[in-house]
Amino acid sequence: MSIEDQLMLYALGALDDNEKHAIEQALARDPALRAQLAQIRGVVAVLGESVPPVAPSAQLKRNLMARVDADRASRRPTLTPSRPSLTIWQQLALAWRRAAPVFALGAMAIALVSGLWAVSLTQQLRQVQLEAQRLQSEVAALSEPGVFVKALPATNAQATASASLVGQLGSPKVLLRVANLPALDPARTYEAWIIRDGKPVAAGVFNTDAGGMAQVILDNTIPWTGKEQFGVTIENAGGSPMPNLQTLVFLG
Amino acid sequence: MNYMLLDDAALVAQIAREDRTAFETLYDRHAGQTLGLAVRVLGERNLGEDVVQEAFWRVWKLSKQFDVSKGNVKAWLFGITHHLAIDTLRRRKDNRMVEIDAESDDPDAPTMLDLPDEMPEPLQQIWEKMSSEKVRSALATLPEPQRQVIEMTYFQGLTHKEVAINLKQPAGTIHTRARLALGKLRELLAGSVLVVVTVAAALIQIVFSLINQK
């Protein structure tokens, strides 16, 4: 039997099971055979048109559509609540709700820093107030009769340093203020001298802080007359009985 | 969308998108003719309805494989219906349990007879002009031996060997008669199309002649 006859009989439904199986295997392998079969089937199917139609029962349609509905339902993905589309305001509100904890933490941090800063500012303000009170006291003191302020010239060794002496005539105590004077190592010290009639008398030792500042009250035991000279030298720790003129810092 | 205005190919394209209404429309349009074919083969309405249900179910499941530009829905539907009806008939003859939907759960592996064809252009023209009356007329013009082979194979579900035994003819003779019958049928149907086209062309020519004379 030719392949054409096999295809024709297959299209007519006239092959037995074994023959049908064999031609289907051949068709599966050969696209040209399938095209040939399509030609034949196109004519054979026309035969179906020759029979009179028969009205199907309503039950047939119900059964078929129920089957289709079940299939559609099984293919439909499981519905999950879809998120409705949001307006721009709703999106902003949602974004705010999401960002709110971050903003809250940030606000807390800012509040904490601000609080600490405020405390610091309060402390600084308090110090300034105290300084102002002190300055007011000093100004008041300076306005007292006999009070003097004497600037002490620096030698070339410490040209950038400055010093002043504040005292009151008739009083043995005097206030020495220095600035820009480098701090010394522990083995050495600054020593103040009061020179009366050309003779230096040790008035006290001191050292400056990290900023090069110092403020020392010196007690001379002898009332200040206004004719004295004042000097500062660098000496060994503990002070010296006589000033080392090689290390003179201030004299005036 | 008015589904009634859609042709069969457009409906199948919609069915491929799981359009229930398109499927229902296609069913309403062709269920009667397919049931007529199934009952003609099986000689029994109930089994015929089972076959029709299965045939449409396969259209539903295989619609994505249908090429709307090349296939013919009606030919495809008749092909499936006939194939299922013949299988059912043979199971019944063999006293086997008749289960129409034996293959329905595996639509991804259908037989070749279930798959839609790409119909050649000449056949498309035949199908476009098809009517039951034309086919019956064409069948009636076939020589009786040829018509008899078609009747015994396509409508009664006999194998070519069974036909040869019944008619006491060699198998080769049966093959030849079947081949000649289908060839003649094709010529007759194509000819009817040709006649329609020729008559239409002649009418157009007459109309133009009348216009020119004026």
CSV table of C-alpha atoms in Angstrom, one decimal:
chain,number,residue,atom,x,y,z
A,1,MET,CA,0.0,0.0,0.0
A,2,SER,CA,1.4,3.4,-1.0
A,3,ILE,CA,1.9,6.1,1.5
A,4,GLU,CA,-0.7,8.2,-0.3
A,5,ASP,CA,-3.2,5.4,0.1
A,6,GLN,CA,-2.3,5.1,3.8
A,7,LEU,CA,-2.8,8.8,4.3
A,8,MET,CA,-6.1,8.7,2.5
A,9,LEU,CA,-7.4,5.7,4.5
A,10,TYR,CA,-6.1,7.3,7.7
A,11,ALA,CA,-8.1,10.5,6.9
A,12,LEU,CA,-11.2,8.4,6.2
A,13,GLY,CA,-10.8,6.5,9.4
A,14,ALA,CA,-10.3,3.2,7.5
A,15,LEU,CA,-7.1,1.9,9.0
A,16,ASP,CA,-7.0,-0.7,11.8
A,17,ASP,CA,-5.3,0.1,15.0
A,18,ASN,CA,-1.9,-1.2,14.0
A,19,GLU,CA,-1.9,0.6,10.7
A,20,LYS,CA,-3.1,3.8,12.3
A,21,HIS,CA,-0.3,3.6,14.9
A,22,ALA,CA,2.3,3.1,12.2
A,23,ILE,CA,1.2,6.1,10.1
A,24,GLU,CA,0.9,8.3,13.1
A,25,GLN,CA,4.6,7.6,13.9
A,26,ALA,CA,5.5,8.4,10.3
A,27,LEU,CA,3.5,11.6,10.5
A,28,ALA,CA,5.2,12.6,13.7
A,29,ARG,CA,8.6,12.4,12.0
A,30,ASP,CA,7.8,13.9,8.6
A,31,PRO,CA,6.4,17.4,8.1
A,32,ALA,CA,5.9,16.8,4.4
A,33,LEU,CA,3.6,13.9,5.1
A,34,ARG,CA,1.6,16.1,7.5
A,35,ALA,CA,1.2,18.6,4.7
A,36,GLN,CA,0.0,15.9,2.4
A,37,LEU,CA,-2.4,14.7,5.0
A,38,ALA,CA,-3.8,18.2,5.4
A,39,GLN,CA,-4.7,18.2,1.7
A,40,ILE,CA,-6.6,15.0,2.0
A,41,ARG,CA,-8.3,15.8,5.2
A,42,GLY,CA,-9.6,19.1,3.7
A,43,VAL,CA,-11.6,17.1,1.2
A,44,VAL,CA,-12.6,14.2,3.6
A,45,ALA,CA,-14.0,16.6,6.2
A,46,VAL,CA,-16.4,18.0,3.6
A,47,LEU,CA,-18.3,14.7,3.9
A,48,GLY,CA,-19.4,15.8,7.4
A,49,GLU,CA,-21.3,18.6,5.7
A,50,SER,CA,-23.5,16.1,3.8
A,51,VAL,CA,-25.4,14.8,6.8
A,52,PRO,CA,-28.5,16.6,8.1
A,53,PRO,CA,-28.0,18.4,11.5
A,54,VAL,CA,-29.4,17.0,14.7
A,55,ALA,CA,-30.5,19.4,17.4
A,56,PRO,CA,-28.4,18.8,20.6
A,57,SER,CA,-30.0,18.6,24.0
A,58,ALA,CA,-29.9,21.4,26.4
A,59,GLN,CA,-28.1,19.1,28.8
A,60,LEU,CA,-25.2,18.6,26.4
A,61,LYS,CA,-24.5,22.3,26.4
A,62,ARG,CA,-24.9,22.6,30.1
A,63,ASN,CA,-22.4,19.8,30.7
A,64,LEU,CA,-19.9,21.2,28.2
A,65,MET,CA,-20.0,24.8,29.6
A,66,ALA,CA,-19.7,23.5,33.1
A,67,ARG,CA,-16.6,21.7,32.0
A,68,VAL,CA,-15.2,24.9,30.5
A,69,ASP,CA,-16.1,26.9,33.5
A,70,ALA,CA,-14.3,24.4,35.8
A,71,ASP,CA,-11.3,24.6,33.5
A,72,ARG,CA,-11.2,28.3,33.5
A,73,ALA,CA,-11.5,28.4,37.3
A,74,SER,CA,-8.6,25.9,37.7
A,75,ARG,CA,-6.4,28.0,35.4
A,76,ARG,CA,-7.2,31.3,37.2
A,77,PRO,CA,-4.4,32.2,39.6
A,78,THR,CA,-5.3,32.4,43.3
A,79,LEU,CA,-6.6,35.8,43.9
A,80,THR,CA,-4.8,37.9,46.5
A,81,PRO,CA,-6.1,41.2,47.6
A,82,SER,CA,-4.8,43.6,45.1
A,83,ARG,CA,-3.5,46.9,46.4
A,84,PRO,CA,-5.8,49.6,45.0
A,85,SER,CA,-4.1,52.4,43.1
A,86,LEU,CA,-3.3,55.3,45.4
A,87,THR,CA,-3.6,59.0,44.8
A,88,ILE,CA,-0.6,61.1,45.1
A,89,TRP,CA,-1.7,62.2,48.6
A,90,GLN,CA,-2.3,58.7,49.7
A,91,GLN,CA,1.2,57.8,48.4
A,92,LEU,CA,2.7,60.7,50.3
A,93,ALA,CA,0.8,59.7,53.4
A,94,LEU,CA,2.0,56.1,53.0
A,95,ALA,CA,5.6,57.3,52.5
A,96,TRP,CA,5.3,59.4,55.6
A,97,ARG,CA,4.0,56.5,57.6
A,98,ARG,CA,6.9,54.4,56.4
A,99,ALA,CA,9.4,57.2,57.1
A,100,ALA,CA,7.9,58.3,60.4
A,101,PRO,CA,10.0,56.0,62.6
A,102,VAL,CA,13.2,57.2,60.9
A,103,PHE,CA,12.1,60.8,61.3
A,104,ALA,CA,11.3,60.1,65.0
A,105,LEU,CA,14.7,58.7,65.7
A,106,GLY,CA,16.3,61.6,63.9
A,107,ALA,CA,14.2,64.0,65.9
A,108,MET,CA,15.2,62.3,69.1
A,109,ALA,CA,18.9,62.5,68.1
A,110,ILE,CA,18.5,66.2,67.3
A,111,ALA,CA,16.7,66.8,70.5
A,112,LEU,CA,19.4,65.0,72.5
A,113,VAL,CA,22.2,66.9,70.7
A,114,SER,CA,20.3,70.1,71.1
A,115,GLY,CA,19.8,69.4,74.8
A,116,LEU,CA,23.4,68.7,75.4
A,117,TRP,CA,24.3,71.8,73.4
A,118,ALA,CA,21.9,73.8,75.4
A,119,VAL,CA,23.4,72.5,78.6
A,120,SER,CA,26.8,73.3,77.3
A,121,LEU,CA,25.7,76.8,76.2
A,122,THR,CA,24.2,77.3,79.7
A,123,GLN,CA,27.5,76.3,81.3
A,124,GLN,CA,29.3,78.6,78.9
A,125,LEU,CA,26.9,81.4,79.6
A,126,ARG,CA,27.3,80.8,83.3
A,127,GLN,CA,31.1,81.0,82.9
A,128,VAL,CA,30.8,84.2,80.9
A,129,GLN,CA,28.5,85.6,83.5
A,130,LEU,CA,31.0,84.7,86.2
A,131,GLU,CA,33.8,86.2,84.1
A,132,ALA,CA,31.8,89.3,83.6
A,133,GLN,CA,31.2,89.5,87.3
A,134,ARG,CA,34.8,89.0,87.9
A,135,LEU,CA,35.7,91.7,85.4
A,136,GLN,CA,33.2,94.0,86.9
A,137,SER,CA,34.8,93.3,90.3
A,138,GLU,CA,38.2,94.0,88.8
A,139,VAL,CA,36.9,97.1,87.1
A,140,ALA,CA,35.4,98.1,90.4
A,141,ALA,CA,38.7,97.3,92.1
A,142,LEU,CA,40.6,99.1,89.5
A,143,SER,CA,38.5,102.2,90.0
A,144,GLU,CA,39.5,102.1,93.7
A,145,PRO,CA,42.0,104.9,94.7
A,146,GLY,CA,45.8,103.8,94.4
A,147,VAL,CA,45.1,101.0,92.0
A,148,PHE,CA,47.5,100.6,89.2
A,149,VAL,CA,48.0,98.5,86.1
A,150,LYS,CA,51.5,98.0,84.8
A,151,ALA,CA,52.4,96.3,81.5
A,152,LEU,CA,55.6,94.4,81.6
A,153,PRO,CA,57.7,94.4,78.4
A,154,ALA,CA,58.9,91.1,77.1
A,155,THR,CA,62.5,90.4,76.3
A,156,ASN,CA,63.6,89.3,72.8
A,157,ALA,CA,63.5,85.6,74.0
A,158,GLN,CA,59.7,85.7,74.4
A,159,ALA,CA,58.8,88.6,72.1
A,160,THR,CA,55.3,87.3,71.6
A,161,ALA,CA,54.5,86.9,75.3
A,162,SER,CA,52.7,89.6,77.3
A,163,ALA,CA,52.3,90.3,81.0
A,164,SER,CA,50.6,92.9,83.2
A,165,LEU,CA,50.7,93.7,86.9
A,166,VAL,CA,47.7,94.9,88.8
A,167,GLY,CA,48.1,96.2,92.4
A,168,GLN,CA,47.2,98.8,94.8
A,169,LEU,CA,49.6,101.2,96.3
A,170,GLY,CA,50.0,100.5,100.0
A,171,SER,CA,49.0,96.9,99.5
A,172,PRO,CA,51.5,94.1,99.7
A,173,LYS,CA,49.6,91.9,97.2
A,174,VAL,CA,49.8,92.2,93.5
A,175,LEU,CA,48.2,90.3,90.6
A,176,LEU,CA,50.4,89.0,87.7
A,177,ARG,CA,48.8,88.0,84.4
A,178,VAL,CA,50.7,86.5,81.6
A,179,ALA,CA,49.8,85.3,78.1
A,180,ASN,CA,51.5,83.5,75.3
A,181,LEU,CA,54.2,82.2,77.6
A,182,PRO,CA,55.0,78.6,76.8
A,183,ALA,CA,54.5,76.0,79.5
A,184,LEU,CA,57.8,74.7,81.0
A,185,ASP,CA,58.8,71.1,81.7
A,186,PRO,CA,58.5,70.0,85.4
A,187,ALA,CA,62.2,70.5,86.0
A,188,ARG,CA,61.9,74.2,85.5
A,189,THR,CA,59.7,77.1,86.6
A,190,TYR,CA,58.9,80.7,86.1
A,191,GLU,CA,59.9,82.9,89.0
A,192,ALA,CA,58.7,86.4,89.7
A,193,TRP,CA,61.0,89.1,91.2
A,194,ILE,CA,60.4,92.4,92.8
A,195,ILE,CA,63.3,94.7,92.5
A,196,ARG,CA,63.6,97.4,95.1
A,197,ASP,CA,66.6,99.7,95.0
A,198,GLY,CA,68.3,97.4,92.6
A,199,LYS,CA,68.0,94.3,94.7
A,200,PRO,CA,65.8,91.5,93.4
A,201,VAL,CA,63.5,89.8,95.9
A,202,ALA,CA,61.8,86.4,95.0
A,203,ALA,CA,58.1,87.0,94.9
A,204,GLY,CA,56.9,83.5,93.9
A,205,VAL,CA,57.0,80.7,91.3
A,206,PHE,CA,54.4,79.7,88.7
A,207,ASN,CA,53.9,77.9,85.4
A,208,THR,CA,51.6,78.5,82.6
A,209,ASP,CA,48.8,76.3,81.3
A,210,ALA,CA,48.6,74.6,77.9
A,211,GLY,CA,47.4,77.9,76.4
A,212,GLY,CA,50.3,79.8,77.8
A,213,MET,CA,48.2,81.6,80.4
A,214,ALA,CA,48.8,82.2,84.0
A,215,GLN,CA,47.3,84.4,86.7
A,216,VAL,CA,49.1,84.6,90.0
A,217,ILE,CA,48.7,86.7,93.2
A,218,LEU,CA,52.0,87.5,94.6
A,219,ASP,CA,52.3,88.6,98.3
A,220,ASN,CA,55.2,90.9,98.7
A,221,THR,CA,54.7,91.4,102.5
A,222,ILE,CA,55.9,94.9,101.9
A,223,PRO,CA,53.3,97.5,100.7
A,224,TRP,CA,53.7,98.4,97.1
A,225,THR,CA,55.1,102.0,96.7
A,226,GLY,CA,54.9,102.3,92.9
A,227,LYS,CA,58.7,102.7,92.6
A,228,GLU,CA,59.5,99.0,92.4
A,229,GLN,CA,60.5,97.1,89.2
A,230,PHE,CA,59.2,93.7,88.4
A,231,GLY,CA,60.8,90.8,86.5
A,232,VAL,CA,60.2,87.2,85.5
A,233,THR,CA,63.0,84.6,84.9
A,234,ILE,CA,63.1,80.9,84.2
A,235,GLU,CA,64.7,78.9,87.0
A,236,ASN,CA,65.1,75.4,88.2
A,237,ALA,CA,62.0,73.8,89.8
A,238,GLY,CA,61.5,75.1,93.3
A,239,GLY,CA,62.9,78.5,92.6
A,240,SER,CA,66.2,80.2,93.0
A,241,PRO,CA,67.6,82.7,95.5
A,242,MET,CA,68.9,84.9,92.7
A,243,PRO,CA,67.5,85.5,89.3
A,244,ASN,CA,69.3,84.1,86.2
A,245,LEU,CA,69.4,87.1,83.9
A,246,GLN,CA,70.2,84.9,81.0
A,247,THR,CA,66.7,83.6,81.1
A,248,LEU,CA,64.9,86.9,81.7
A,249,VAL,CA,61.4,86.9,80.2
A,250,PHE,CA,59.8,90.2,81.4
A,251,LEU,CA,61.3,93.2,83.0
A,252,GLY,CA,59.6,96.5,83.8
B,1,MET,CA,-18.6,42.8,21.1
B,2,ASN,CA,-21.2,41.1,19.0
B,3,TYR,CA,-20.0,37.5,18.8
B,4,MET,CA,-22.6,36.5,16.2
B,5,LEU,CA,-20.8,38.7,13.7
B,6,LEU,CA,-17.4,37.0,14.2
B,7,ASP,CA,-16.4,34.3,11.8
B,8,ASP,CA,-15.3,30.9,13.0
B,9,ALA,CA,-11.5,31.8,12.9
B,10,ALA,CA,-12.1,35.0,15.0
B,11,LEU,CA,-14.1,33.0,17.5
B,12,VAL,CA,-11.3,30.4,17.9
B,13,ALA,CA,-8.8,33.2,18.3
B,14,GLN,CA,-11.0,34.5,21.2
B,15,ILE,CA,-11.4,30.9,22.6
B,16,ALA,CA,-7.6,30.7,22.7
B,17,ARG,CA,-7.8,33.6,25.2
B,18,GLU,CA,-10.3,31.5,27.2
B,19,ASP,CA,-13.3,33.6,26.1
B,20,ARG,CA,-16.3,31.6,27.3
B,21,THR,CA,-18.8,33.6,25.2
B,22,ALA,CA,-16.8,32.9,22.0
B,23,PHE,CA,-16.8,29.2,22.8
B,24,GLU,CA,-20.5,29.2,23.4
B,25,THR,CA,-21.1,31.0,20.1
B,26,LEU,CA,-19.0,28.5,18.2
B,27,TYR,CA,-20.9,25.7,19.9
B,28,ASP,CA,-24.3,27.1,19.0
B,29,ARG,CA,-23.2,27.6,15.4
B,30,HIS,CA,-21.9,24.1,14.8
B,31,ALA,CA,-23.2,21.7,17.5
B,32,GLY,CA,-26.2,20.6,15.3
B,33,GLN,CA,-24.0,19.7,12.3
B,34,THR,CA,-21.4,17.9,14.4
B,35,LEU,CA,-24.1,16.0,16.3
B,36,GLY,CA,-25.6,15.0,12.9
B,37,LEU,CA,-22.3,13.6,11.8
B,38,ALA,CA,-21.7,11.7,15.1
B,39,VAL,CA,-25.2,10.3,15.1
B,40,ARG,CA,-24.8,9.3,11.4
B,41,VAL,CA,-21.7,7.3,12.3
B,42,LEU,CA,-22.8,5.9,15.6
B,43,GLY,CA,-26.5,5.4,14.9
B,44,GLU,CA,-27.2,6.5,18.5
B,45,ARG,CA,-28.0,9.9,19.9
B,46,ASN,CA,-26.6,9.6,23.4
B,47,LEU,CA,-23.2,8.4,22.3
B,48,GLY,CA,-23.3,11.1,19.6
B,49,GLU,CA,-23.8,13.7,22.3
B,50,ASP,CA,-20.9,12.3,24.2
B,51,VAL,CA,-18.7,12.6,21.1
B,52,VAL,CA,-19.8,16.1,20.4
B,53,GLN,CA,-19.1,17.2,23.9
B,54,GLU,CA,-15.6,15.7,23.7
B,55,ALA,CA,-15.0,17.3,20.2
B,56,PHE,CA,-15.8,20.7,21.5
B,57,TRP,CA,-13.8,20.2,24.6
B,58,ARG,CA,-10.8,19.5,22.4
B,59,VAL,CA,-11.4,22.6,20.5
B,60,TRP,CA,-11.4,24.5,23.8
B,61,LYS,CA,-8.2,22.9,24.9
B,62,LEU,CA,-6.3,23.0,21.5
B,63,SER,CA,-7.5,26.4,20.3
B,64,LYS,CA,-4.1,27.9,20.8
B,65,GLN,CA,-2.7,25.5,18.2
B,66,PHE,CA,-5.1,26.7,15.6
B,67,ASP,CA,-3.7,29.1,12.9
B,68,VAL,CA,-6.5,31.4,12.2
B,69,SER,CA,-4.9,32.5,8.9
B,70,LYS,CA,-4.5,29.1,7.4
B,71,GLY,CA,-6.9,26.7,9.1
B,72,ASN,CA,-10.6,26.0,8.6
B,73,VAL,CA,-12.5,25.7,11.9
B,74,LYS,CA,-15.3,23.7,10.5
B,75,ALA,CA,-13.0,21.1,8.8
B,76,TRP,CA,-11.1,20.8,12.0
B,77,LEU,CA,-14.2,20.3,14.1
B,78,PHE,CA,-15.6,17.8,11.7
B,79,GLY,CA,-12.3,16.0,11.7
B,80,ILE,CA,-12.2,15.6,15.4
B,81,THR,CA,-15.9,14.6,15.6
B,82,HIS,CA,-15.4,12.0,13.0
B,83,HIS,CA,-12.3,10.6,14.5
B,84,LEU,CA,-13.9,10.3,18.0
B,85,ALA,CA,-17.1,8.8,16.5
B,86,ILE,CA,-15.1,6.1,14.6
B,87,ASP,CA,-13.1,5.2,17.7
B,88,THR,CA,-16.3,5.0,19.8
B,89,LEU,CA,-17.9,2.8,17.2
B,90,ARG,CA,-15.0,0.4,17.1
B,91,ARG,CA,-14.8,0.1,20.8
B,92,ARG,CA,-18.5,-0.7,20.9
B,93,LYS,CA,-18.1,-3.3,18.1
B,94,ASP,CA,-15.2,-4.9,20.0
B,95,ASN,CA,-17.4,-5.0,23.2
B,96,ARG,CA,-14.8,-2.7,24.8
B,97,MET,CA,-15.9,-0.2,27.4
B,98,VAL,CA,-16.9,3.0,25.6
B,99,GLU,CA,-15.1,5.9,27.2
B,100,ILE,CA,-15.3,8.9,24.9
B,101,ASP,CA,-13.1,11.0,27.1
B,102,ALA,CA,-10.2,8.5,27.2
B,103,GLU,CA,-7.8,11.0,25.7
B,104,SER,CA,-9.4,14.2,26.9
B,105,ASP,CA,-7.3,14.5,30.0
B,106,ASP,CA,-4.2,14.7,27.9
B,107,PRO,CA,-4.9,17.4,25.3
B,108,ASP,CA,-1.2,18.1,25.0
B,109,ALA,CA,-0.7,14.7,23.3
B,110,PRO,CA,-3.6,14.6,20.8
B,111,THR,CA,-3.7,12.3,17.9
B,112,MET,CA,-2.9,13.7,14.4
B,113,LEU,CA,-6.6,13.7,13.6
B,114,ASP,CA,-7.3,16.1,16.5
B,115,LEU,CA,-4.8,18.7,15.4
B,116,PRO,CA,-5.9,21.6,13.2
B,117,ASP,CA,-4.5,21.6,9.7
B,118,GLU,CA,-3.2,24.4,7.5
B,119,MET,CA,-5.7,24.1,4.7
B,120,PRO,CA,-4.3,24.7,1.2
B,121,GLU,CA,-5.8,27.7,-0.6
B,122,PRO,CA,-7.9,25.7,-3.1
B,123,LEU,CA,-9.6,23.8,-0.3
B,124,GLN,CA,-10.2,27.0,1.6
B,125,GLN,CA,-12.2,28.3,-1.4
B,126,ILE,CA,-14.2,25.0,-1.4
B,127,TRP,CA,-15.0,25.4,2.3
B,128,GLU,CA,-15.9,29.0,1.9
B,129,LYS,CA,-18.6,28.1,-0.6
B,130,MET,CA,-19.6,24.9,1.1
B,131,SER,CA,-23.2,24.0,1.8
B,132,SER,CA,-24.8,20.7,2.8
B,133,GLU,CA,-26.8,20.7,-0.4
B,134,LYS,CA,-23.7,21.0,-2.6
B,135,VAL,CA,-21.9,18.2,-0.8
B,136,ARG,CA,-24.9,15.9,-1.1
B,137,SER,CA,-25.2,16.7,-4.8
B,138,ALA,CA,-21.5,16.0,-5.3
B,139,LEU,CA,-21.8,12.7,-3.5
B,140,ALA,CA,-24.8,11.7,-5.5
B,141,THR,CA,-22.9,12.2,-8.7
B,142,LEU,CA,-20.2,9.7,-7.7
B,143,PRO,CA,-20.2,6.3,-9.3
B,144,GLU,CA,-21.9,3.8,-7.0
B,145,PRO,CA,-18.8,1.7,-6.3
B,146,GLN,CA,-16.9,4.8,-5.2
B,147,ARG,CA,-19.8,6.2,-3.2
B,148,GLN,CA,-20.2,2.8,-1.6
B,149,VAL,CA,-16.6,2.8,-0.4
B,150,ILE,CA,-16.9,6.3,1.1
B,151,GLU,CA,-20.2,5.3,2.8
B,152,MET,CA,-18.7,2.1,4.3
B,153,THR,CA,-15.4,3.7,5.5
B,154,TYR,CA,-16.3,7.3,6.5
B,155,PHE,CA,-19.9,6.8,7.7
B,156,GLN,CA,-20.0,3.2,8.8
B,157,GLY,CA,-16.5,3.1,10.3
B,158,LEU,CA,-15.3,-0.1,8.5
B,159,THR,CA,-11.6,-0.5,7.9
B,160,HIS,CA,-10.4,-0.9,4.3
B,161,LYS,CA,-9.8,-4.5,5.0
B,162,GLU,CA,-13.4,-5.0,6.2
B,163,VAL,CA,-14.7,-3.2,3.2
B,164,ALA,CA,-12.7,-5.4,0.9
B,165,ILE,CA,-14.1,-8.5,2.7
B,166,ASN,CA,-17.7,-7.2,2.6
B,167,LEU,CA,-17.5,-6.3,-1.1
B,168,LYS,CA,-15.4,-9.3,-2.0
B,169,GLN,CA,-12.9,-7.1,-3.7
B,170,PRO,CA,-9.1,-6.9,-3.4
B,171,ALA,CA,-7.9,-4.2,-0.9
B,172,GLY,CA,-6.1,-2.4,-3.8
B,173,THR,CA,-9.4,-2.0,-5.6
B,174,ILE,CA,-11.0,-0.5,-2.5
B,175,HIS,CA,-8.0,1.9,-2.2
B,176,THR,CA,-8.4,2.9,-5.9
B,177,ARG,CA,-12.2,3.5,-5.5
B,178,ALA,CA,-11.6,5.6,-2.4
B,179,ARG,CA,-8.9,7.7,-4.2
B,180,LEU,CA,-11.1,8.2,-7.2
B,181,ALA,CA,-14.0,9.2,-5.1
B,182,LEU,CA,-12.2,11.8,-3.2
B,183,GLY,CA,-10.6,13.2,-6.3
B,184,LYS,CA,-13.9,13.4,-8.0
B,185,LEU,CA,-15.5,15.0,-5.0
B,186,ARG,CA,-12.8,17.6,-4.9
B,187,GLU,CA,-13.2,18.4,-8.6
B,188,LEU,CA,-17.0,18.6,-8.3
B,189,LEU,CA,-16.8,21.0,-5.3
B,190,ALA,CA,-14.0,23.1,-6.9
B,191,GLY,CA,-16.0,23.2,-10.1
B,192,SER,CA,-19.0,24.5,-8.3
B,193,VAL,CA,-16.8,27.2,-6.9
B,194,LEU,CA,-15.5,27.8,-10.4
B,195,VAL,CA,-19.0,28.1,-11.8
B,196,VAL,CA,-19.9,30.6,-9.2
B,197,VAL,CA,-16.8,32.6,-9.9
B,198,THR,CA,-17.4,32.4,-13.7
B,199,VAL,CA,-21.0,33.5,-13.4
B,200,ALA,CA,-20.0,36.4,-11.1
B,201,ALA,CA,-17.3,37.5,-13.6
B,202,ALA,CA,-19.8,37.3,-16.5
B,203,LEU,CA,-22.3,39.4,-14.6
B,204,ILE,CA,-19.7,42.0,-13.8
B,205,GLN,CA,-18.7,42.1,-17.5
B,206,ILE,CA,-22.3,42.6,-18.5
B,207,VAL,CA,-22.8,45.4,-16.1
B,208,PHE,CA,-19.7,47.2,-17.3
B,209,SER,CA,-20.8,46.7,-20.9
B,210,LEU,CA,-24.2,48.3,-20.1
B,211,ILE,CA,-22.4,51.2,-18.4
B,212,ASN,CA,-20.1,51.7,-21.4
B,213,GLN,CA,-23.0,51.7,-23.9
B,214,LYS,CA,-24.7,54.4,-21.9
